[in-house]
């Protein structure tokens, strides 16, 4: 321990959650064993466990009851995320609540923006993202995390939040977000797979590192307070390059497909889950991430509480 170069601690982990309408709902997501879609009432029970395990940070995704072509539920004051944040902050005031700001879960066609013909209209989308971020802020979110990848979104959201009295609210930008096959299980969980086309016009090509650094630079100029690289595992070099170039807090998102892969392999007995997860998360931190968004967070916190010699993340 004394000379170890990299330390993984539960305080660096952020647990993502999917919240949906209804009552008494806790449905396991088939491609993400151990992950659930919760209704708000069930989610509050889940948070009691999270608090007991010592996890302090969550990221929220909403699954609305209705979707339309303007993503109305994304910025409605009584939308699923807005209500969830209010309930959570009432009861768990110390928990850091981050909200994902994107429209794809709320759009009937599953794209991240307003669609004109078969194109995503950047500037019209910005106006809706501004409203979405503000509605999250008004509900009590501690950080907003735009994941849509429209041009100019960080600046637009920053200006809008400032104008409405939220100049102190930090923005965590999904600055380097690649068009990735590893989002597959998420799209099943959130019902957000695009009906036509793909996200390649607004997410990055996996072959590019310099482009990621340019995207990050732009987001920082526009006012991002924290930046993220996503996915993590196939992009460790991007995390390292970003860490070396920028001094701002850097996060990485260990996404749904990365989680699903580990779960599948471990359930077949191909490797030990705890050791594999520890190795993967350590590599992401070693590459330069200060914090990691990961569906494994709860398991890691549980393992860390087990006595040394069994499944401890410290072994
Ligand atoms: C919304 C969004 C996605 C993820 C986070 N925010 C999906 C996507 O871009 O299709 C993926 C997270 C994961 O796979 O765990 N745009």
CSV table of N, CA and C in Angstrom, one decimal, residues 16 47 131 185 260 267:
chain,number,residue,atom,x,y,z
A,16,UNK,N,-24.5,5.7,-11.6
A,16,UNK,CA,-25.6,6.2,-12.5
A,16,UNK,C,-26.9,5.4,-12.2
A,47,UNK,N,-31.4,4.5,-2.2
A,47,UNK,CA,-30.5,5.5,-1.8
A,47,UNK,C,-30.1,5.3,-0.3
A,131,UNK,N,-33.2,25.1,-21.5
A,131,UNK,CA,-34.3,24.9,-20.6
A,131,UNK,C,-34.2,23.7,-19.7
A,185,UNK,N,-26.3,-1.3,-24.2
A,185,UNK,CA,-27.2,-1.7,-23.1
A,185,UNK,C,-27.9,-0.4,-22.5
A,260,UNK,N,-21.6,-4.5,-18.9
A,260,UNK,CA,-22.3,-5.7,-19.4
A,260,UNK,C,-21.3,-6.8,-19.7
A,267,UNK,N,-20.2,-14.0,-15.1
A,267,UNK,CA,-21.3,-15.0,-14.8
A,267,UNK,C,-21.0,-16.3,-15.5
